[in-house]
mmCIF file of C-alpha atoms and ligand atoms in Angstrom:
data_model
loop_
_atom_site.group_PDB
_atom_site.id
_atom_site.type_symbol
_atom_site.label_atom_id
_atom_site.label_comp_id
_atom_site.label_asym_id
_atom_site.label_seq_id
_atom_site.Cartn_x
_atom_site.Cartn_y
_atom_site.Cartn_z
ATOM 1 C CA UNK A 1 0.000 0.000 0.000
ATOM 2 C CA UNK A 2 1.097 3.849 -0.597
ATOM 3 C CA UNK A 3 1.927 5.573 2.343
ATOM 4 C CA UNK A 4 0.297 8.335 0.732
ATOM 5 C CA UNK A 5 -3.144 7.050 -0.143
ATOM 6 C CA UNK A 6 -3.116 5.269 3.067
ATOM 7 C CA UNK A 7 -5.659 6.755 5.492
ATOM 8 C CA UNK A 8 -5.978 3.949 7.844
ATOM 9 C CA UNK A 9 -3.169 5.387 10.217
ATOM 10 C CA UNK A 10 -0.143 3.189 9.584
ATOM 11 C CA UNK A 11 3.402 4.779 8.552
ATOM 12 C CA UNK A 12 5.990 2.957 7.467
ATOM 13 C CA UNK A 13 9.063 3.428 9.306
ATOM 14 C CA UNK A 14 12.145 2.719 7.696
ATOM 15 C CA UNK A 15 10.252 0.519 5.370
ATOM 16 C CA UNK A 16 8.976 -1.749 7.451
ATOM 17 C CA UNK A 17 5.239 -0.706 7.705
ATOM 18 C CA UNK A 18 3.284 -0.866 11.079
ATOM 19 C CA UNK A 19 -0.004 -2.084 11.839
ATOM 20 C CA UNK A 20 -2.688 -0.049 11.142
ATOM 21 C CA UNK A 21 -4.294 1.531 15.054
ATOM 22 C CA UNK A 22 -8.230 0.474 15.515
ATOM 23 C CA UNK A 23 -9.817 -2.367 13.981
ATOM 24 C CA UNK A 24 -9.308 -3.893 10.752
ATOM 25 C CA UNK A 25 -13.057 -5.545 9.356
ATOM 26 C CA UNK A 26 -12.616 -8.129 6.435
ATOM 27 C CA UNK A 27 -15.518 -10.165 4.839
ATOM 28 C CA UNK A 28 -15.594 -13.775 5.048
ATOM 29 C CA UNK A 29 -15.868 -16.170 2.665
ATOM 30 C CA UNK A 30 -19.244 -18.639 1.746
ATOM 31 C CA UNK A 31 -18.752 -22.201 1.218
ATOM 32 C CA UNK A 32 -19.889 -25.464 1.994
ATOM 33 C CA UNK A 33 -18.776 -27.930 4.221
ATOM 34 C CA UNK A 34 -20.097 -31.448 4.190
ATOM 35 C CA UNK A 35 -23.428 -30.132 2.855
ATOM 36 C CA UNK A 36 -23.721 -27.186 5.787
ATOM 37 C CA UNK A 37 -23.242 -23.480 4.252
ATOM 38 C CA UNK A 38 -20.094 -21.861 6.584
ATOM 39 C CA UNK A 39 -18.978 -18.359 6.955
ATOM 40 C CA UNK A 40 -14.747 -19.053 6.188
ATOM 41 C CA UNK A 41 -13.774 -16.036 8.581
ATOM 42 C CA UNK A 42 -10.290 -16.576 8.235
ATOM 43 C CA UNK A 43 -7.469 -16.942 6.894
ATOM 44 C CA UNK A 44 -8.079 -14.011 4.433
ATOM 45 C CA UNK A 45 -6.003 -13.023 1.476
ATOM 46 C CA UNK A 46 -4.555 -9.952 3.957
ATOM 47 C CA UNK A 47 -4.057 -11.897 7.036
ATOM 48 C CA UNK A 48 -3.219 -15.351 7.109
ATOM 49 C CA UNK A 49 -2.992 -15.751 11.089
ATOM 50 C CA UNK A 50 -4.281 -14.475 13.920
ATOM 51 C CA UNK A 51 -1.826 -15.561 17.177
ATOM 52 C CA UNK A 52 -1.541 -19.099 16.147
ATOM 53 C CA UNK A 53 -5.163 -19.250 14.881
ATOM 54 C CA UNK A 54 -4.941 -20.208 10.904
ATOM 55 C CA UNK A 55 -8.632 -20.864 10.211
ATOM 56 C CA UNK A 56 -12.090 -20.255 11.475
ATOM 57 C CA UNK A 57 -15.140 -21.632 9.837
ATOM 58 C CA UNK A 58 -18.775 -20.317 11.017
ATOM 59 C CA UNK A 59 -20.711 -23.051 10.398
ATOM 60 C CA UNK A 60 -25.032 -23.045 9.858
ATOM 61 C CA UNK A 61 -26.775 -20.728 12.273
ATOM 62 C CA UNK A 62 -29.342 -20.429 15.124
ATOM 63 C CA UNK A 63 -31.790 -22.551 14.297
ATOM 64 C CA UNK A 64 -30.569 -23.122 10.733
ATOM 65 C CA UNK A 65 -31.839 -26.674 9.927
ATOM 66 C CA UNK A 66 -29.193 -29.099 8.706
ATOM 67 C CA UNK A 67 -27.600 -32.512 8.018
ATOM 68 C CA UNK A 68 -23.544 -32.303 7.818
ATOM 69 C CA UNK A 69 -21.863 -35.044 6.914
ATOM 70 C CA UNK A 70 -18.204 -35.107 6.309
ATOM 71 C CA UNK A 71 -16.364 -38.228 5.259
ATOM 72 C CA UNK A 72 -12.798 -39.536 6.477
ATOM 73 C CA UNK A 73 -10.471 -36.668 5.222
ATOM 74 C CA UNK A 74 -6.551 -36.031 6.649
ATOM 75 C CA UNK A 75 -5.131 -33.196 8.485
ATOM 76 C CA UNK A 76 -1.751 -32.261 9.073
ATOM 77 C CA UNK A 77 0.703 -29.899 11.063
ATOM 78 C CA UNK A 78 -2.374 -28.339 12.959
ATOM 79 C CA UNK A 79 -5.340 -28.957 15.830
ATOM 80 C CA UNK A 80 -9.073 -28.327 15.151
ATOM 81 C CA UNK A 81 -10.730 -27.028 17.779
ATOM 82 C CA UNK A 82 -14.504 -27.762 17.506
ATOM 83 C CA UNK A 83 -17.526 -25.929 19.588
ATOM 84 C CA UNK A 84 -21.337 -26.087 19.077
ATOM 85 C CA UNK A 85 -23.812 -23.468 19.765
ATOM 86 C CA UNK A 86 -26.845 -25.842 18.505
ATOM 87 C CA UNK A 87 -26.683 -29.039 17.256
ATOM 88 C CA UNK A 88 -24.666 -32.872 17.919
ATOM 89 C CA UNK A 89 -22.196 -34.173 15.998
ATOM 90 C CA UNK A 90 -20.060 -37.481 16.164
ATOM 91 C CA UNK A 91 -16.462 -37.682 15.410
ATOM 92 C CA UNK A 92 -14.671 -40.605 14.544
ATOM 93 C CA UNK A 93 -10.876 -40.752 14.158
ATOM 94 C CA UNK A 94 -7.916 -42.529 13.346
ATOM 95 C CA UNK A 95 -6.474 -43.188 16.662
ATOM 96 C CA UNK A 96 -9.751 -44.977 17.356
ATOM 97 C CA UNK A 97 -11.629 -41.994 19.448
ATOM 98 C CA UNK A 98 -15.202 -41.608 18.944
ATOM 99 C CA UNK A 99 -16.995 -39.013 20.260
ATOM 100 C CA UNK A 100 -20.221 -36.910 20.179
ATOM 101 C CA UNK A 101 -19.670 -33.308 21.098
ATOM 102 C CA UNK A 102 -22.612 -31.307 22.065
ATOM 103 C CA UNK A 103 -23.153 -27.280 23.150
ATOM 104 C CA UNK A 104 -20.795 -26.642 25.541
ATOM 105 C CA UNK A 105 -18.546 -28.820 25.000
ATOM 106 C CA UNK A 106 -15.170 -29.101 22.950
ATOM 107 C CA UNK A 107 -13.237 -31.068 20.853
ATOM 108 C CA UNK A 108 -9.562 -31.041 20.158
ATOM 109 C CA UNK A 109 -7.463 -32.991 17.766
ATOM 110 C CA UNK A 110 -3.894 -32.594 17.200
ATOM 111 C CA UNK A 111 -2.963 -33.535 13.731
ATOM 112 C CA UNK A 112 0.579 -33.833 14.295
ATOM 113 C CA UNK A 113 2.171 -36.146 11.668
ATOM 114 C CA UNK A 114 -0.766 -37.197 10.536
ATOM 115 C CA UNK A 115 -4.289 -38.202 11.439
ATOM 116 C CA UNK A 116 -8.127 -38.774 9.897
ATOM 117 C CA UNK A 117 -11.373 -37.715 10.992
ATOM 118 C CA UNK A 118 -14.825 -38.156 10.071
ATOM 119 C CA UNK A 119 -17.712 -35.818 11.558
ATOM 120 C CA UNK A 120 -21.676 -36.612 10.967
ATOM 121 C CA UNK A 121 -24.356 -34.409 12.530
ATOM 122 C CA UNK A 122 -26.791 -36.543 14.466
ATOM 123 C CA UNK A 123 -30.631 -36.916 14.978
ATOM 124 C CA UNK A 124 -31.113 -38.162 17.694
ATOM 125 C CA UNK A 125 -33.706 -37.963 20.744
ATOM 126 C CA UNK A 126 -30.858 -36.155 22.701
ATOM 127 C CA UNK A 127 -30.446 -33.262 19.691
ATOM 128 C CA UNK A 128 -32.685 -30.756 20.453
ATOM 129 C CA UNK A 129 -33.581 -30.151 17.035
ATOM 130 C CA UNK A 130 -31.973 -30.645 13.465
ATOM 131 C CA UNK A 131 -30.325 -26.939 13.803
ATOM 132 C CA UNK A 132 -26.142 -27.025 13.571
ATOM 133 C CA UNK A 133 -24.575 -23.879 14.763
ATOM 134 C CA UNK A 134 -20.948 -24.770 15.013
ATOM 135 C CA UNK A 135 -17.460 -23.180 14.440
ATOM 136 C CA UNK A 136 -14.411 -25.136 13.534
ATOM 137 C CA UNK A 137 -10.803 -23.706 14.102
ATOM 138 C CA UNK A 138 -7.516 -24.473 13.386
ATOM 139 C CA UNK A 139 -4.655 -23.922 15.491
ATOM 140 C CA UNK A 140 -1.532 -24.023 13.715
ATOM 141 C CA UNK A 141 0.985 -26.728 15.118
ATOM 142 C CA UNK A 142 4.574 -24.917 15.858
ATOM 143 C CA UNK A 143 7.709 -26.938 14.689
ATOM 144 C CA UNK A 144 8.225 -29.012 17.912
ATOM 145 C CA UNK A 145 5.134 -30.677 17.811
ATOM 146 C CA UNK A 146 3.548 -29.767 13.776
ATOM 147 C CA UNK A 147 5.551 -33.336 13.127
ATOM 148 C CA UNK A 148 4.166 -35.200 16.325
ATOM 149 C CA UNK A 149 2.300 -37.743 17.180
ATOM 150 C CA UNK A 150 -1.195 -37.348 16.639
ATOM 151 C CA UNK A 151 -4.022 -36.773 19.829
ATOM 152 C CA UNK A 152 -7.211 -36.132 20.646
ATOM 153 C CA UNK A 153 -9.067 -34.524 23.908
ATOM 154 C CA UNK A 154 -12.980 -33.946 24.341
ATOM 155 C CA UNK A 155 -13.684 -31.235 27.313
ATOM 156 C CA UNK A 156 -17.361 -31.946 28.353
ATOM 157 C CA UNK A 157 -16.745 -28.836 30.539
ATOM 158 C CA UNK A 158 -15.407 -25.523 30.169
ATOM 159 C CA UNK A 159 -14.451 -22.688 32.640
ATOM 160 C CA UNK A 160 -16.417 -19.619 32.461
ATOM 161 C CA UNK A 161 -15.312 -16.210 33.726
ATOM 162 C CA UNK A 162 -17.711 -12.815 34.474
ATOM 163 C CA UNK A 163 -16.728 -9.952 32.923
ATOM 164 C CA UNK A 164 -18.254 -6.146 32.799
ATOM 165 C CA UNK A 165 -21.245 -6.493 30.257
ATOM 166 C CA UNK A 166 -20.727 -10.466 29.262
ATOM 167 C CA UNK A 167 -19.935 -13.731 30.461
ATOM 168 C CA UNK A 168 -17.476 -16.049 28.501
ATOM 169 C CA UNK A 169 -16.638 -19.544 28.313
ATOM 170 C CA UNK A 170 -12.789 -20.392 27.946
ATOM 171 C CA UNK A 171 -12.418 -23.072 24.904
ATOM 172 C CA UNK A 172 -8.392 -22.945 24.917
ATOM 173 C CA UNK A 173 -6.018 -20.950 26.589
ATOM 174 C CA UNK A 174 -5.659 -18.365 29.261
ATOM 175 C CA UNK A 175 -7.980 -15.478 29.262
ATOM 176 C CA UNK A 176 -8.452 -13.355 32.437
ATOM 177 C CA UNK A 177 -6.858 -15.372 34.860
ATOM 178 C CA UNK A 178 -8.919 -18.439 34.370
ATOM 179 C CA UNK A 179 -7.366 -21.127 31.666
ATOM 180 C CA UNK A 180 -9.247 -23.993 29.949
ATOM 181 C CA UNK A 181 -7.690 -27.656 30.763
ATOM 182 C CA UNK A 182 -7.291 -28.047 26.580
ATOM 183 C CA UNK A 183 -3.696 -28.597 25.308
ATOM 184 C CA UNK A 184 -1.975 -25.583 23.413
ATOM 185 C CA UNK A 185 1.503 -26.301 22.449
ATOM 186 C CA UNK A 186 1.567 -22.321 21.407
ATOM 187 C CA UNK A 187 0.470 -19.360 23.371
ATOM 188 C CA UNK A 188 -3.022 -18.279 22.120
ATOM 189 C CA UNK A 189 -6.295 -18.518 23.588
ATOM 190 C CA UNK A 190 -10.541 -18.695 22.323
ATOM 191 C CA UNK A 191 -13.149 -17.411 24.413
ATOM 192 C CA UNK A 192 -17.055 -18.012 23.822
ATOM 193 C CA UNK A 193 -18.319 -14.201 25.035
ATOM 194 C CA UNK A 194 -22.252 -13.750 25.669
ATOM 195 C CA UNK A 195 -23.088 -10.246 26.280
ATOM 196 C CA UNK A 196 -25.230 -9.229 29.454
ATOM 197 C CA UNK A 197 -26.401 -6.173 28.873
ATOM 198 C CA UNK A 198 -24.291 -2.862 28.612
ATOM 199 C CA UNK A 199 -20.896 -2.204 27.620
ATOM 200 C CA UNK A 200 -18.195 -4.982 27.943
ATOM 201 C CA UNK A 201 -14.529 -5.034 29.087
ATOM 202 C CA UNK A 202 -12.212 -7.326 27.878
ATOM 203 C CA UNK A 203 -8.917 -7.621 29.236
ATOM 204 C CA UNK A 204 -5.904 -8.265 26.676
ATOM 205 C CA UNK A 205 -2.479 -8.749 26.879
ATOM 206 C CA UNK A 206 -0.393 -6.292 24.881
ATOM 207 C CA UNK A 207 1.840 -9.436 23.922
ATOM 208 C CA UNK A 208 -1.499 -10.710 21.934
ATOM 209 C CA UNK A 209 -3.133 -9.468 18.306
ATOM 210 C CA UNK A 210 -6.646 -10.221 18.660
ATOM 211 C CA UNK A 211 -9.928 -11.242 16.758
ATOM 212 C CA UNK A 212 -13.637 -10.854 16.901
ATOM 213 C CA UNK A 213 -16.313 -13.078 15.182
ATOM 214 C CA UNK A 214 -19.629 -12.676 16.222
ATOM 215 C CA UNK A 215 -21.871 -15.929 15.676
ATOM 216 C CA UNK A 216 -24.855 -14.032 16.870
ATOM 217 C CA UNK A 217 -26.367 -11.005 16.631
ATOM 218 C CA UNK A 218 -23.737 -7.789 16.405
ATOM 219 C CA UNK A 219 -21.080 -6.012 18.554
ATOM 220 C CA UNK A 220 -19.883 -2.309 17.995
ATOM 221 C CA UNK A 221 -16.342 -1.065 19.090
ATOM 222 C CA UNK A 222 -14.960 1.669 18.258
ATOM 223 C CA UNK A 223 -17.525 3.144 15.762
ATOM 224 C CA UNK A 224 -17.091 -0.217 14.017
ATOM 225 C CA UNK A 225 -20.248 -2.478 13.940
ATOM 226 C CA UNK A 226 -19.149 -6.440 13.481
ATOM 227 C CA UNK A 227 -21.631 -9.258 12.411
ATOM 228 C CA UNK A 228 -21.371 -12.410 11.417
ATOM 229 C CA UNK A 229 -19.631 -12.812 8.481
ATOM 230 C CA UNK A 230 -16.790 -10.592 9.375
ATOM 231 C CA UNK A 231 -13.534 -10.950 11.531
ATOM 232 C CA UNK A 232 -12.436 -7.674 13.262
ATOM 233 C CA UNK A 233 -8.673 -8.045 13.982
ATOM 234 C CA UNK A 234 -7.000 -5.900 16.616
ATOM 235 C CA UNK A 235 -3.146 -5.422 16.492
ATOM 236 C CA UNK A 236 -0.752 -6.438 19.216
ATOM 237 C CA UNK A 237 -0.287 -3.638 22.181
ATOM 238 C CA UNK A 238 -3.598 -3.290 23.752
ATOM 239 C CA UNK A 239 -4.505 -4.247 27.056
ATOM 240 C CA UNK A 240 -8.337 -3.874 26.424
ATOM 241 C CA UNK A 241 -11.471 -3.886 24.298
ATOM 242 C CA UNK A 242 -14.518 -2.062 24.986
ATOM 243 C CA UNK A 243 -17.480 -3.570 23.079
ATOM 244 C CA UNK A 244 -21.073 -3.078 23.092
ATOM 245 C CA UNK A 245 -23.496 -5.624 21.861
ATOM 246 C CA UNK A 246 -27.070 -6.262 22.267
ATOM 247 C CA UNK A 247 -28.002 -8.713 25.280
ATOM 248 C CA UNK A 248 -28.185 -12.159 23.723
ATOM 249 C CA UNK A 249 -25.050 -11.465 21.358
ATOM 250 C CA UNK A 250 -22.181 -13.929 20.922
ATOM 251 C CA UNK A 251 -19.085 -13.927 19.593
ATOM 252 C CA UNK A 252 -16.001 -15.876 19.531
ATOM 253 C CA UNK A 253 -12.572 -13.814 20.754
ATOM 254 C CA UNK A 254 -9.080 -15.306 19.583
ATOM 255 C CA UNK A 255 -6.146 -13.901 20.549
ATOM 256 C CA UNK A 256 -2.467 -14.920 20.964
ATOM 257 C CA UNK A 257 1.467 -14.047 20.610
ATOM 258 C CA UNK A 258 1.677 -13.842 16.380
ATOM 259 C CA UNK A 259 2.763 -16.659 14.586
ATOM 260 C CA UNK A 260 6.451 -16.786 13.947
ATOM 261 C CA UNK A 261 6.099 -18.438 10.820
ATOM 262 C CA UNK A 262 4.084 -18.318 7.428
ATOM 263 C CA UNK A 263 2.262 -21.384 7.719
ATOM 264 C CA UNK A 264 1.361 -22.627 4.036
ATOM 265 C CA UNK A 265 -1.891 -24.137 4.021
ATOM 266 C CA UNK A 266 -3.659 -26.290 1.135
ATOM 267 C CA UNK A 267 -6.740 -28.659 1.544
ATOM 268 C CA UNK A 268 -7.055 -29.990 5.101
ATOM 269 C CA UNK A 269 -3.014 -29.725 5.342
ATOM 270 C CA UNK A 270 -1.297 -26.766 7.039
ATOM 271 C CA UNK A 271 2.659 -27.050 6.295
ATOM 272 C CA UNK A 272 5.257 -24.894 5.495
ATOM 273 C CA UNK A 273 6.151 -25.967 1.930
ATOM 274 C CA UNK A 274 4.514 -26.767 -1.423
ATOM 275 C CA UNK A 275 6.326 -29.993 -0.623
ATOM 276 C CA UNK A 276 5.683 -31.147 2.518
ATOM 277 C CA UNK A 277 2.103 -30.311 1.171
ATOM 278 C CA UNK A 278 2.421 -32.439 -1.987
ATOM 279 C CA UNK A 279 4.109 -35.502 0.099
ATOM 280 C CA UNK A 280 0.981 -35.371 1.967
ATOM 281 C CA UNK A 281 -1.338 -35.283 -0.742
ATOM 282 C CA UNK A 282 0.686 -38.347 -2.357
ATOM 283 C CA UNK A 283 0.596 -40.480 1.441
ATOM 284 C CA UNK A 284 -3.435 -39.925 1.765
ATOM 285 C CA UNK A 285 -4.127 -40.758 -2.188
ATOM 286 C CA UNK A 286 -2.093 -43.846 -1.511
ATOM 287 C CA UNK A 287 -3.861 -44.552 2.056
ATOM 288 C CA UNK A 288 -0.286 -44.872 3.586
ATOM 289 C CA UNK A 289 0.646 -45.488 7.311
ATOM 290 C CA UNK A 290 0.567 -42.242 8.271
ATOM 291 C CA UNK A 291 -2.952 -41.424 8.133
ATOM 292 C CA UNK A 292 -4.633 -45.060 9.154
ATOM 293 C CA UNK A 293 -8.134 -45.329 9.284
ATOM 294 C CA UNK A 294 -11.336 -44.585 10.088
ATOM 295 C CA UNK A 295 -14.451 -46.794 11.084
ATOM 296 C CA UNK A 296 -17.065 -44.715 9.339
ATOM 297 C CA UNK A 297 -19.568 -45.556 6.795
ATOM 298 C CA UNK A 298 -19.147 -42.701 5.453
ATOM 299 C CA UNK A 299 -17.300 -42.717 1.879
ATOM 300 C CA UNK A 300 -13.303 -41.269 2.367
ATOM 301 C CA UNK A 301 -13.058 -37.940 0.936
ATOM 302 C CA UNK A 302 -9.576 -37.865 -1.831
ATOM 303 C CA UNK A 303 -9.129 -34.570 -3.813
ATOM 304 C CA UNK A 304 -7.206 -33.835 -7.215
ATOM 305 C CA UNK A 305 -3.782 -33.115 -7.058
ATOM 306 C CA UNK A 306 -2.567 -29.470 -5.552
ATOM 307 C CA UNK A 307 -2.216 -26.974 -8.650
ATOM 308 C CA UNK A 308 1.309 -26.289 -8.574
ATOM 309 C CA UNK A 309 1.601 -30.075 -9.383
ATOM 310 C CA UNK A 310 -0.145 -30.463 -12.938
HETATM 311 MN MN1 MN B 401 -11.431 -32.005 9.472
#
């Protein structure tokens, strides 16, 4: 960007450019997952990571009717992190885990290495109704574990902390003094914030950039307005945000120490190299080792070849 048609506040000192002050709103992107329309929040073409955070996918809605059903499919080099606001889904993986996760609770799965996963939305007499509301992140494995072996934790509860105008549930990570028992192997947190009525205070550590997705309803800071659909990033060196939301609003706060490294990220596979990308491609197309297996009836999902290949 020109320093001279840039209005947003950021100089560039000695070439290097700083980060814009304020908030920074992006649109996400629509696609479908497994039949479900998401909301892919991040990474965007600007901003590829947020702490450790390398993808968020808003999945359905409140009440949004739906049947998701995704196959076994690899991962590598990262963790998803998966938490329902309506719905009940049942993972199956390949170090024999299987699991339904429900509101409230979390999932976590460390790729690692390597690793498979299936996830099918259920309808049963415990769902409350065919509605998914989910969102799925990735965390972005760092190199002493992105090569690892492979794990997988389900929290059926959470911490929750009271705050000034909300109350949040800690998914991963510290946030104000209170830290959820799921592993990080980076430091980053997610909070699940509910606003209460009046303005909110959110304590941040200037160490951390931040960012705001609201699942429900809409939250205003700083003369910017953020619904779903959007992810409002906030630079490293604050030490609080000041929202205000209607009662009944929700929204999902990341945060963490930025990423060292520029994680490269095709398919389900977050790397650092066309290669190591490629050599994973080549191990799940051939149903190596590696990866194992799943005991789902649902059909394996395979993929053509990564671009820079043909
Ligand atoms: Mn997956």
């Amino acid at each position: 960007m020109n320093d001279a048609a840039d209005d947003s506040g950021s100089t560039s000192r000695g070439g290097v450019p700083r980060r814009p002050a304020g908030v920074e709103l992006s649109d996400a992107r629509e696609a479908d997952v497994g039949g479900v329309p998401v909301r892919r929040v991040l990474p965007q073409r600007t901003r590829r990571t947020v702490g450790a955070w390398c993808f968020v996918d808003h999945a359905g809605g409140p009440g949004l009717a739906a049947s998701m059903d995704v196959g076994p499919h690899p991962h590598i080099g990262l963790q998803t992190v998966t938490w329902l606001l309506e719905g009940e889904v049942l993972h199956r993986d390949s170090l024999g885990s299987e699991q339904v996760i429900r509101p409230g609770q979390l999932n976590l799965m460390t790729a690692g290495g390597g690793v498979v996963h299936s996830e099918e939305q259920l309808h049963t007499h415990l769902a409350t109704s065919r509605a998914l509301h989910a969102v799925q992140l990735w965390v972005a494995l760092p190199e002493e574990t992105r090569h690892g072996p492979a794990a997988f934790e389900h929290h059926a509860e959470l911490p929750q902390v009271a705050l000034p105008g909300g109350e949040a549930t800690v998914l991963v990570g510290a946030f104000a003094g209170t830290t959820s028992p799921a592993r990080t192997d980076t430091e980053h947190f997610g909070v699940d914030m509910r606003s209460t009525g009046g303005p909110i205070s959110v304590p941040l550590s200037t160490r951390h950039e931040h960012a705001v997705a609201v699942v429900q309803g809409a939250a205003e800071t700083g003369g910017t307005t953020i619904t779903p659909g959007h992810l409002a990033y906030i630079g490293t060196g604050s030490d609080e945000l000041h929202l205000d939301a209607e009662e009944g609003s929700r929204f999902i706060l990341l945060g963490g120490v930025p990423f060292p490294e520029r994680p490269f990220m095709w398919w389900n596979y977050v790397a650092r190299s066309a290669e190591e990308v490629s050599a994973a491609h080549r191990d799940w197309t051939q149903r190596a080792d590696r990866f194992g297996s799943v005991a789902s009836d649902l059909e394996p999902i395979d993929v053509p070849a990564p671009p820079w290949e043909s």
